[in-house]
Amino acid sequence: MDYKTIAISDVHLGSHGCKAKLLLNFLKNNNCETLYLVGDIIDAWKIQQNKWYWNHSHTDVVREILKKAKRGTKVVWIAGNHDEFLRPLIPYQITFGSIEIANQWVHEAINGDRYLLVHGDLFDGITRLAPWISFLGDKAYDVLLTINTKYNWWRHKLGFGYWSLSKYLKHRVKRAIDFMFQFELNLANYCNRKHFDGIICGHIHRAEIKTINGIVYMNCGDWVESCTALAELHSGNWEILEWHSIKDENNVDPNPHSC
């Protein structure tokens, strides 16, 4: 498929949870004029924890992104909290193989609307004010992903489809719902003050397109569970793309669709 713009976030290359094969398949089958990498593309936290995991599929994802940039796709990498090693480099305007690095970006859509692009961690009070809690939360999330992987292995053996435990908990646990609501509201309020029409972000691993107080809020989702991306069509409309063969990553035959 061919799109005006694609935005992905929370890939977490370098972690066991990253669905690198699916992402590679997605990148090979979808082209765009502009590709936004909206933070947490590489999981540097795993280096600090000595839990770094990198295989050929992770390398292939990087190569594919670099190939797109070389062939004319404008690629912008927005720093997140897991790849915050990029932030000290931003003032020096360093690029990686034609990939621009930024802390935030402004995207002008086909209809003229202006969207602020940020990862979102700086609007998360826990990450910003109590990083140790965020660190513990990350470890708990790893445990959930491990349980989720084993559970879905058995589901696949029994002929059932993929089911995400952590996604279920996010949508059911009141504290998680309250956190996401406040996160979204913080971003919308900031955009209102700065006179943007919308926001494109990541961070909370929940793909979404909705309007909050007159601001178009869009979240890319992630590539450790839901395998989603935002896409701007040439008509000017935005969609959430799902690349949905999570249940059998070793035999990638995705059934892409928009929702």
PDB file of C-alpha atoms in Angstrom:
ATOM      1  CA  MET A   1       0.000   0.000   0.000  1.00  0.00           C
ATOM      2  CA  ASP A   2       1.029   3.569  -0.606  1.00  0.00           C
ATOM      3  CA  TYR A   3       0.380   6.299   1.969  1.00  0.00           C
ATOM      4  CA  LYS A   4       1.177   9.962   2.404  1.00  0.00           C
ATOM      5  CA  THR A   5       2.488   9.448   5.946  1.00  0.00           C
ATOM      6  CA  ILE A   6       3.092   6.521   8.302  1.00  0.00           C
ATOM      7  CA  ALA A   7       3.889   6.848  12.014  1.00  0.00           C
ATOM      8  CA  ILE A   8       5.065   4.001  14.249  1.00  0.00           C
ATOM      9  CA  SER A   9       6.253   4.008  17.847  1.00  0.00           C
ATOM     10  CA  ASP A  10       7.273   1.742  20.713  1.00  0.00           C
ATOM     11  CA  VAL A  11       9.026  -0.850  18.571  1.00  0.00           C
ATOM     12  CA  HIS A  12      11.501  -1.724  21.349  1.00  0.00           C
ATOM     13  CA  LEU A  13      14.194  -3.203  19.116  1.00  0.00           C
ATOM     14  CA  GLY A  14      16.666  -4.948  21.385  1.00  0.00           C
ATOM     15  CA  SER A  15      14.007  -6.520  23.579  1.00  0.00           C
ATOM     16  CA  HIS A  16      12.518 -10.014  23.503  1.00  0.00           C
ATOM     17  CA  GLY A  17       9.039  -8.524  23.134  1.00  0.00           C
ATOM     18  CA  CYS A  18       9.700  -6.762  19.829  1.00  0.00           C
ATOM     19  CA  LYS A  19       7.729  -8.235  16.905  1.00  0.00           C
ATOM     20  CA  ALA A  20      10.558  -7.460  14.492  1.00  0.00           C
ATOM     21  CA  LYS A  21       9.549  -9.975  11.799  1.00  0.00           C
ATOM     22  CA  LEU A  22       6.069  -8.542  11.594  1.00  0.00           C
ATOM     23  CA  LEU A  23       7.381  -4.980  11.501  1.00  0.00           C
ATOM     24  CA  LEU A  24       9.820  -5.885   8.729  1.00  0.00           C
ATOM     25  CA  ASN A  25       6.967  -7.396   6.735  1.00  0.00           C
ATOM     26  CA  PHE A  26       4.883  -4.269   7.351  1.00  0.00           C
ATOM     27  CA  LEU A  27       7.665  -1.948   6.189  1.00  0.00           C
ATOM     28  CA  LYS A  28       8.305  -3.988   3.042  1.00  0.00           C
ATOM     29  CA  ASN A  29       4.620  -3.955   2.103  1.00  0.00           C
ATOM     30  CA  ASN A  30       3.809  -0.301   2.838  1.00  0.00           C
ATOM     31  CA  ASN A  31       5.385   2.795   1.318  1.00  0.00           C
ATOM     32  CA  CYS A  32       5.009   6.446   2.255  1.00  0.00           C
ATOM     33  CA  GLU A  33       6.415   9.879   1.553  1.00  0.00           C
ATOM     34  CA  THR A  34       7.170  10.468   5.242  1.00  0.00           C
ATOM     35  CA  LEU A  35       7.895   7.901   7.957  1.00  0.00           C
ATOM     36  CA  TYR A  36       7.807   9.041  11.570  1.00  0.00           C
ATOM     37  CA  LEU A  37       9.498   6.922  14.255  1.00  0.00           C
ATOM     38  CA  VAL A  38       7.730   8.279  17.325  1.00  0.00           C
ATOM     39  CA  GLY A  39      10.031   7.133  20.117  1.00  0.00           C
ATOM     40  CA  ASP A  40      11.123   3.951  21.884  1.00  0.00           C
ATOM     41  CA  ILE A  41      12.334   2.495  18.603  1.00  0.00           C
ATOM     42  CA  ILE A  42      15.394   1.013  20.323  1.00  0.00           C
ATOM     43  CA  ASP A  43      15.060  -0.197  23.916  1.00  0.00           C
ATOM     44  CA  ALA A  44      18.245   1.105  25.539  1.00  0.00           C
ATOM     45  CA  TRP A  45      16.842   0.271  28.977  1.00  0.00           C
ATOM     46  CA  LYS A  46      17.485  -3.386  28.195  1.00  0.00           C
ATOM     47  CA  ILE A  47      21.194  -2.598  27.779  1.00  0.00           C
ATOM     48  CA  GLN A  48      21.241  -1.060  31.251  1.00  0.00           C
ATOM     49  CA  GLN A  49      19.487  -4.138  32.651  1.00  0.00           C
ATOM     50  CA  ASN A  50      21.816  -6.558  30.784  1.00  0.00           C
ATOM     51  CA  LYS A  51      18.753  -8.007  29.042  1.00  0.00           C
ATOM     52  CA  TRP A  52      19.686  -6.901  25.532  1.00  0.00           C
ATOM     53  CA  TYR A  53      18.300  -9.173  22.802  1.00  0.00           C
ATOM     54  CA  TRP A  54      19.129  -8.624  19.130  1.00  0.00           C
ATOM     55  CA  ASN A  55      18.847 -11.050  16.236  1.00  0.00           C
ATOM     56  CA  HIS A  56      18.928 -10.768  12.434  1.00  0.00           C
ATOM     57  CA  SER A  57      15.299  -9.647  12.198  1.00  0.00           C
ATOM     58  CA  HIS A  58      16.082  -6.609  14.377  1.00  0.00           C
ATOM     59  CA  THR A  59      19.004  -5.769  12.091  1.00  0.00           C
ATOM     60  CA  ASP A  60      16.783  -6.227   9.039  1.00  0.00           C
ATOM     61  CA  VAL A  61      14.275  -3.692  10.397  1.00  0.00           C
ATOM     62  CA  VAL A  62      17.035  -1.094  10.766  1.00  0.00           C
ATOM     63  CA  ARG A  63      18.299  -1.857   7.250  1.00  0.00           C
ATOM     64  CA  GLU A  64      14.818  -1.512   5.786  1.00  0.00           C
ATOM     65  CA  ILE A  65      14.289   1.883   7.420  1.00  0.00           C
ATOM     66  CA  LEU A  66      17.696   3.075   6.193  1.00  0.00           C
ATOM     67  CA  LYS A  67      16.867   1.769   2.715  1.00  0.00           C
ATOM     68  CA  LYS A  68      13.625   3.753   2.671  1.00  0.00           C
ATOM     69  CA  ALA A  69      15.480   6.903   3.721  1.00  0.00           C
ATOM     70  CA  LYS A  70      18.094   6.353   1.002  1.00  0.00           C
ATOM     71  CA  ARG A  71      15.386   5.920  -1.636  1.00  0.00           C
ATOM     72  CA  GLY A  72      13.746   9.235  -0.805  1.00  0.00           C
ATOM     73  CA  THR A  73      11.360   8.632   2.087  1.00  0.00           C
ATOM     74  CA  LYS A  74      11.659  11.407   4.647  1.00  0.00           C
ATOM     75  CA  VAL A  75      12.363   9.639   7.954  1.00  0.00           C
ATOM     76  CA  VAL A  76      12.205  11.458  11.290  1.00  0.00           C
ATOM     77  CA  TRP A  77      13.090   9.760  14.594  1.00  0.00           C
ATOM     78  CA  ILE A  78      11.502  11.323  17.670  1.00  0.00           C
ATOM     79  CA  ALA A  79      13.321  10.443  20.900  1.00  0.00           C
ATOM     80  CA  GLY A  80      11.432   8.577  23.631  1.00  0.00           C
ATOM     81  CA  ASN A  81      12.276   7.557  27.176  1.00  0.00           C
ATOM     82  CA  HIS A  82      13.689   4.157  26.123  1.00  0.00           C
ATOM     83  CA  ASP A  83      15.876   5.740  23.437  1.00  0.00           C
ATOM     84  CA  GLU A  84      16.591   8.968  25.284  1.00  0.00           C
ATOM     85  CA  PHE A  85      20.302   8.546  24.454  1.00  0.00           C
ATOM     86  CA  LEU A  86      19.319  10.469  21.305  1.00  0.00           C
ATOM     87  CA  ARG A  87      18.349  13.627  23.171  1.00  0.00           C
ATOM     88  CA  PRO A  88      21.877  14.940  23.878  1.00  0.00           C
ATOM     89  CA  LEU A  89      22.625  14.557  20.140  1.00  0.00           C
ATOM     90  CA  ILE A  90      19.691  16.676  18.962  1.00  0.00           C
ATOM     91  CA  PRO A  91      21.357  20.123  19.389  1.00  0.00           C
ATOM     92  CA  TYR A  92      24.208  18.967  17.116  1.00  0.00           C
ATOM     93  CA  GLN A  93      21.775  18.089  14.289  1.00  0.00           C
ATOM     94  CA  ILE A  94      23.350  14.664  13.878  1.00  0.00           C
ATOM     95  CA  THR A  95      21.653  12.344  11.375  1.00  0.00           C
ATOM     96  CA  PHE A  96      21.764   8.556  10.979  1.00  0.00           C
ATOM     97  CA  GLY A  97      21.885   7.735   7.268  1.00  0.00           C
ATOM     98  CA  SER A  98      19.577  10.634   6.281  1.00  0.00           C
ATOM     99  CA  ILE A  99      17.314  10.009   9.288  1.00  0.00           C
ATOM    100  CA  GLU A 100      16.638  13.231  11.171  1.00  0.00           C
ATOM    101  CA  ILE A 101      16.537  13.144  14.974  1.00  0.00           C
ATOM    102  CA  ALA A 102      14.295  15.404  17.039  1.00  0.00           C
ATOM    103  CA  ASN A 103      12.650  15.752  20.423  1.00  0.00           C
ATOM    104  CA  GLN A 104       9.459  16.901  18.737  1.00  0.00           C
ATOM    105  CA  TRP A 105       8.254  17.654  15.235  1.00  0.00           C
ATOM    106  CA  VAL A 106       5.419  19.486  13.507  1.00  0.00           C
ATOM    107  CA  HIS A 107       3.605  17.682  10.702  1.00  0.00           C
ATOM    108  CA  GLU A 108       1.437  19.638   8.284  1.00  0.00           C
ATOM    109  CA  ALA A 109      -1.314  17.392   6.991  1.00  0.00           C
ATOM    110  CA  ILE A 110      -2.795  17.480   3.492  1.00  0.00           C
ATOM    111  CA  ASN A 111      -5.711  19.604   4.740  1.00  0.00           C
ATOM    112  CA  GLY A 112      -3.326  22.107   6.344  1.00  0.00           C
ATOM    113  CA  ASP A 113      -3.832  20.964   9.945  1.00  0.00           C
ATOM    114  CA  ARG A 114      -0.726  21.108  12.125  1.00  0.00           C
ATOM    115  CA  TYR A 115       0.093  18.086  14.285  1.00  0.00           C
ATOM    116  CA  LEU A 116       2.640  18.052  17.079  1.00  0.00           C
ATOM    117  CA  LEU A 117       4.686  14.847  17.201  1.00  0.00           C
ATOM    118  CA  VAL A 118       6.149  13.798  20.539  1.00  0.00           C
ATOM    119  CA  HIS A 119       6.759  10.412  22.095  1.00  0.00           C
ATOM    120  CA  GLY A 120       4.730  11.398  25.148  1.00  0.00           C
ATOM    121  CA  ASP A 121       6.955  10.474  28.082  1.00  0.00           C
ATOM    122  CA  LEU A 122       7.421  14.137  29.033  1.00  0.00           C
ATOM    123  CA  PHE A 123       3.651  14.365  29.541  1.00  0.00           C
ATOM    124  CA  ASP A 124       3.620  11.305  31.810  1.00  0.00           C
ATOM    125  CA  GLY A 125       4.003  12.450  35.416  1.00  0.00           C
ATOM    126  CA  ILE A 126       5.343   9.075  36.550  1.00  0.00           C
ATOM    127  CA  THR A 127       8.121   8.949  33.948  1.00  0.00           C
ATOM    128  CA  ARG A 128       8.991  12.618  34.434  1.00  0.00           C
ATOM    129  CA  LEU A 129       8.769  12.968  38.227  1.00  0.00           C
ATOM    130  CA  ALA A 130       9.315   9.426  39.537  1.00  0.00           C
ATOM    131  CA  PRO A 131      11.409   7.504  36.979  1.00  0.00           C
ATOM    132  CA  TRP A 132      12.109   4.700  39.450  1.00  0.00           C
ATOM    133  CA  ILE A 133       8.384   3.871  39.466  1.00  0.00           C
ATOM    134  CA  SER A 134       8.446   3.851  35.676  1.00  0.00           C
ATOM    135  CA  PHE A 135      11.453   1.489  35.800  1.00  0.00           C
ATOM    136  CA  LEU A 136       9.591  -0.914  38.104  1.00  0.00           C
ATOM    137  CA  GLY A 137       6.543  -0.676  35.870  1.00  0.00           C
ATOM    138  CA  ASP A 138       8.679  -1.628  32.889  1.00  0.00           C
ATOM    139  CA  LYS A 139       9.897  -4.754  34.684  1.00  0.00           C
ATOM    140  CA  ALA A 140       6.308  -5.681  35.607  1.00  0.00           C
ATOM    141  CA  TYR A 141       5.302  -5.183  31.973  1.00  0.00           C
ATOM    142  CA  ASP A 142       8.083  -7.578  30.907  1.00  0.00           C
ATOM    143  CA  VAL A 143       6.632 -10.207  33.242  1.00  0.00           C
ATOM    144  CA  LEU A 144       3.181  -9.691  31.720  1.00  0.00           C
ATOM    145  CA  LEU A 145       4.610 -10.066  28.216  1.00  0.00           C
ATOM    146  CA  THR A 146       6.348 -13.313  29.197  1.00  0.00           C
ATOM    147  CA  ILE A 147       3.117 -14.725  30.633  1.00  0.00           C
ATOM    148  CA  ASN A 148       1.266 -13.491  27.568  1.00  0.00           C
ATOM    149  CA  THR A 149       3.696 -15.219  25.184  1.00  0.00           C
ATOM    150  CA  LYS A 150       3.437 -18.588  26.940  1.00  0.00           C
ATOM    151  CA  TYR A 151      -0.346 -18.330  27.244  1.00  0.00           C
ATOM    152  CA  ASN A 152      -0.745 -17.566  23.544  1.00  0.00           C
ATOM    153  CA  TRP A 153       1.605 -20.394  22.606  1.00  0.00           C
ATOM    154  CA  TRP A 154      -0.916 -22.786  24.159  1.00  0.00           C
ATOM    155  CA  ARG A 155      -3.844 -20.940  22.584  1.00  0.00           C
ATOM    156  CA  HIS A 156      -2.218 -21.347  19.169  1.00  0.00           C
ATOM    157  CA  LYS A 157      -1.630 -25.070  19.785  1.00  0.00           C
ATOM    158  CA  LEU A 158      -5.324 -25.428  20.649  1.00  0.00           C
ATOM    159  CA  GLY A 159      -6.409 -23.544  17.549  1.00  0.00           C
ATOM    160  CA  PHE A 160      -7.404 -20.262  19.193  1.00  0.00           C
ATOM    161  CA  GLY A 161      -6.420 -16.757  18.070  1.00  0.00           C
ATOM    162  CA  TYR A 162      -4.143 -14.265  19.789  1.00  0.00           C
ATOM    163  CA  TRP A 163      -5.357 -12.625  23.013  1.00  0.00           C
ATOM    164  CA  SER A 164      -3.445  -9.906  24.862  1.00  0.00           C
ATOM    165  CA  LEU A 165      -3.469 -10.112  28.659  1.00  0.00           C
ATOM    166  CA  SER A 166      -1.809  -6.752  29.209  1.00  0.00           C
ATOM    167  CA  LYS A 167      -4.131  -5.047  26.724  1.00  0.00           C
ATOM    168  CA  TYR A 168      -7.102  -6.575  28.550  1.00  0.00           C
ATOM    169  CA  LEU A 169      -5.815  -5.285  31.893  1.00  0.00           C
ATOM    170  CA  LYS A 170      -5.225  -1.798  30.485  1.00  0.00           C
ATOM    171  CA  HIS A 171      -8.849  -1.603  29.413  1.00  0.00           C
ATOM    172  CA  ARG A 172     -10.249  -3.079  32.635  1.00  0.00           C
ATOM    173  CA  VAL A 173      -8.150  -1.820  35.548  1.00  0.00           C
ATOM    174  CA  LYS A 174      -9.467   1.545  36.733  1.00  0.00           C
ATOM    175  CA  ARG A 175      -6.043   2.933  37.651  1.00  0.00           C
ATOM    176  CA  ALA A 176      -4.688   2.159  34.184  1.00  0.00           C
ATOM    177  CA  ILE A 177      -7.739   3.756  32.563  1.00  0.00           C
ATOM    178  CA  ASP A 178      -7.365   6.870  34.736  1.00  0.00           C
ATOM    179  CA  PHE A 179      -3.662   7.114  33.851  1.00  0.00           C
ATOM    180  CA  MET A 180      -4.312   6.906  30.112  1.00  0.00           C
ATOM    181  CA  PHE A 181      -7.155   9.427  30.322  1.00  0.00           C
ATOM    182  CA  GLN A 182      -4.932  11.922  32.159  1.00  0.00           C
ATOM    183  CA  PHE A 183      -2.080  11.337  29.712  1.00  0.00           C
ATOM    184  CA  GLU A 184      -4.334  12.017  26.731  1.00  0.00           C
ATOM    185  CA  LEU A 185      -5.844  15.080  28.410  1.00  0.00           C
ATOM    186  CA  ASN A 186      -2.397  16.518  29.223  1.00  0.00           C
ATOM    187  CA  LEU A 187      -1.372  16.287  25.578  1.00  0.00           C
ATOM    188  CA  ALA A 188      -4.644  17.748  24.291  1.00  0.00           C
ATOM    189  CA  ASN A 189      -4.466  20.678  26.706  1.00  0.00           C
ATOM    190  CA  TYR A 190      -0.864  21.398  25.694  1.00  0.00           C
ATOM    191  CA  CYS A 191      -1.814  21.398  22.001  1.00  0.00           C
ATOM    192  CA  ASN A 192      -4.680  23.782  22.699  1.00  0.00           C
ATOM    193  CA  ARG A 193      -2.318  26.193  24.442  1.00  0.00           C
ATOM    194  CA  LYS A 194       0.200  25.988  21.588  1.00  0.00           C
ATOM    195  CA  HIS A 195      -2.487  26.265  18.880  1.00  0.00           C
ATOM    196  CA  PHE A 196      -1.922  22.894  17.245  1.00  0.00           C
ATOM    197  CA  ASP A 197      -4.784  21.034  15.583  1.00  0.00           C
ATOM    198  CA  GLY A 198      -3.709  17.620  16.780  1.00  0.00           C
ATOM    199  CA  ILE A 199      -1.147  15.374  18.423  1.00  0.00           C
ATOM    200  CA  ILE A 200       0.653  12.237  17.212  1.00  0.00           C
ATOM    201  CA  CYS A 201       2.306  10.265  20.020  1.00  0.00           C
ATOM    202  CA  GLY A 202       3.102   6.844  21.447  1.00  0.00           C
ATOM    203  CA  HIS A 203       4.337   5.796  24.918  1.00  0.00           C
ATOM    204  CA  ILE A 204       1.234   4.128  26.372  1.00  0.00           C
ATOM    205  CA  HIS A 205       1.019   1.276  23.807  1.00  0.00           C
ATOM    206  CA  ARG A 206      -2.599   1.986  22.920  1.00  0.00           C
ATOM    207  CA  ALA A 207      -3.486   2.904  19.333  1.00  0.00           C
ATOM    208  CA  GLU A 208      -6.195   5.539  19.182  1.00  0.00           C
ATOM    209  CA  ILE A 209      -7.741   8.227  17.001  1.00  0.00           C
ATOM    210  CA  LYS A 210     -10.238  10.502  18.720  1.00  0.00           C
ATOM    211  CA  THR A 211     -11.012  14.137  19.461  1.00  0.00           C
ATOM    212  CA  ILE A 212     -10.368  15.621  22.915  1.00  0.00           C
ATOM    213  CA  ASN A 213     -11.481  19.197  23.570  1.00  0.00           C
ATOM    214  CA  GLY A 214     -11.260  20.003  19.875  1.00  0.00           C
ATOM    215  CA  ILE A 215      -7.810  18.419  19.467  1.00  0.00           C
ATOM    216  CA  VAL A 216      -7.317  15.363  17.253  1.00  0.00           C
ATOM    217  CA  TYR A 217      -5.487  12.859  19.461  1.00  0.00           C
ATOM    218  CA  MET A 218      -3.679  10.038  17.651  1.00  0.00           C
ATOM    219  CA  ASN A 219      -1.537   7.333  19.235  1.00  0.00           C
ATOM    220  CA  CYS A 220       0.575   4.945  17.140  1.00  0.00           C
ATOM    221  CA  GLY A 221       0.220   1.962  19.479  1.00  0.00           C
ATOM    222  CA  ASP A 222       3.198  -0.411  19.621  1.00  0.00           C
ATOM    223  CA  TRP A 223       5.099  -3.331  18.082  1.00  0.00           C
ATOM    224  CA  VAL A 224       5.337  -5.598  21.109  1.00  0.00           C
ATOM    225  CA  GLU A 225       1.640  -6.497  21.283  1.00  0.00           C
ATOM    226  CA  SER A 226      -0.862  -4.818  19.000  1.00  0.00           C
ATOM    227  CA  CYS A 227       1.441  -4.185  16.001  1.00  0.00           C
ATOM    228  CA  THR A 228      -0.217  -0.971  14.856  1.00  0.00           C
ATOM    229  CA  ALA A 229       0.661   2.164  12.914  1.00  0.00           C
ATOM    230  CA  LEU A 230      -0.976   5.457  12.013  1.00  0.00           C
ATOM    231  CA  ALA A 231      -1.369   6.242   8.323  1.00  0.00           C
ATOM    232  CA  GLU A 232      -2.336   9.414   6.509  1.00  0.00           C
ATOM    233  CA  LEU A 233      -4.056   8.541   3.246  1.00  0.00           C
ATOM    234  CA  HIS A 234      -3.647  10.649   0.118  1.00  0.00           C
ATOM    235  CA  SER A 235      -7.269  11.709   0.671  1.00  0.00           C
ATOM    236  CA  GLY A 236      -6.185  13.371   3.921  1.00  0.00           C
ATOM    237  CA  ASN A 237      -7.940  10.876   6.205  1.00  0.00           C
ATOM    238  CA  TRP A 238      -6.057   9.100   8.987  1.00  0.00           C
ATOM    239  CA  GLU A 239      -6.377   5.418   9.872  1.00  0.00           C
ATOM    240  CA  ILE A 240      -5.011   2.933  12.370  1.00  0.00           C
ATOM    241  CA  LEU A 241      -3.352   0.051  10.539  1.00  0.00           C
ATOM    242  CA  GLU A 242      -3.155  -3.326  12.260  1.00  0.00           C
ATOM    243  CA  TRP A 243      -0.659  -5.949  11.112  1.00  0.00           C
ATOM    244  CA  HIS A 244      -2.302  -8.855  12.764  1.00  0.00           C
ATOM    245  CA  SER A 245      -0.550 -12.221  12.500  1.00  0.00           C
ATOM    246  CA  ILE A 246       0.827 -11.946  16.022  1.00  0.00           C
ATOM    247  CA  LYS A 247      -0.440 -15.454  16.706  1.00  0.00           C
ATOM    248  CA  ASP A 248       2.177 -16.982  14.350  1.00  0.00           C
ATOM    249  CA  GLU A 249       5.175 -14.694  13.975  1.00  0.00           C
ATOM    250  CA  ASN A 250       7.465 -17.495  12.774  1.00  0.00           C
ATOM    251  CA  ASN A 251       5.369 -17.854   9.625  1.00  0.00           C
ATOM    252  CA  VAL A 252       4.616 -14.244   8.775  1.00  0.00           C
ATOM    253  CA  ASP A 253       1.529 -14.060   6.599  1.00  0.00           C
ATOM    254  CA  PRO A 254      -0.187 -10.966   7.950  1.00  0.00           C
ATOM    255  CA  ASN A 255      -3.708  -9.901   7.169  1.00  0.00           C
ATOM    256  CA  PRO A 256      -3.360  -6.121   7.236  1.00  0.00           C
ATOM    257  CA  HIS A 257      -6.486  -4.057   7.707  1.00  0.00           C
ATOM    258  CA  SER A 258      -7.480  -0.655   8.955  1.00  0.00           C
ATOM    259  CA  CYS A 259      -9.847   0.052  11.773  1.00  0.00           C
TER     260      CYS A 259
END
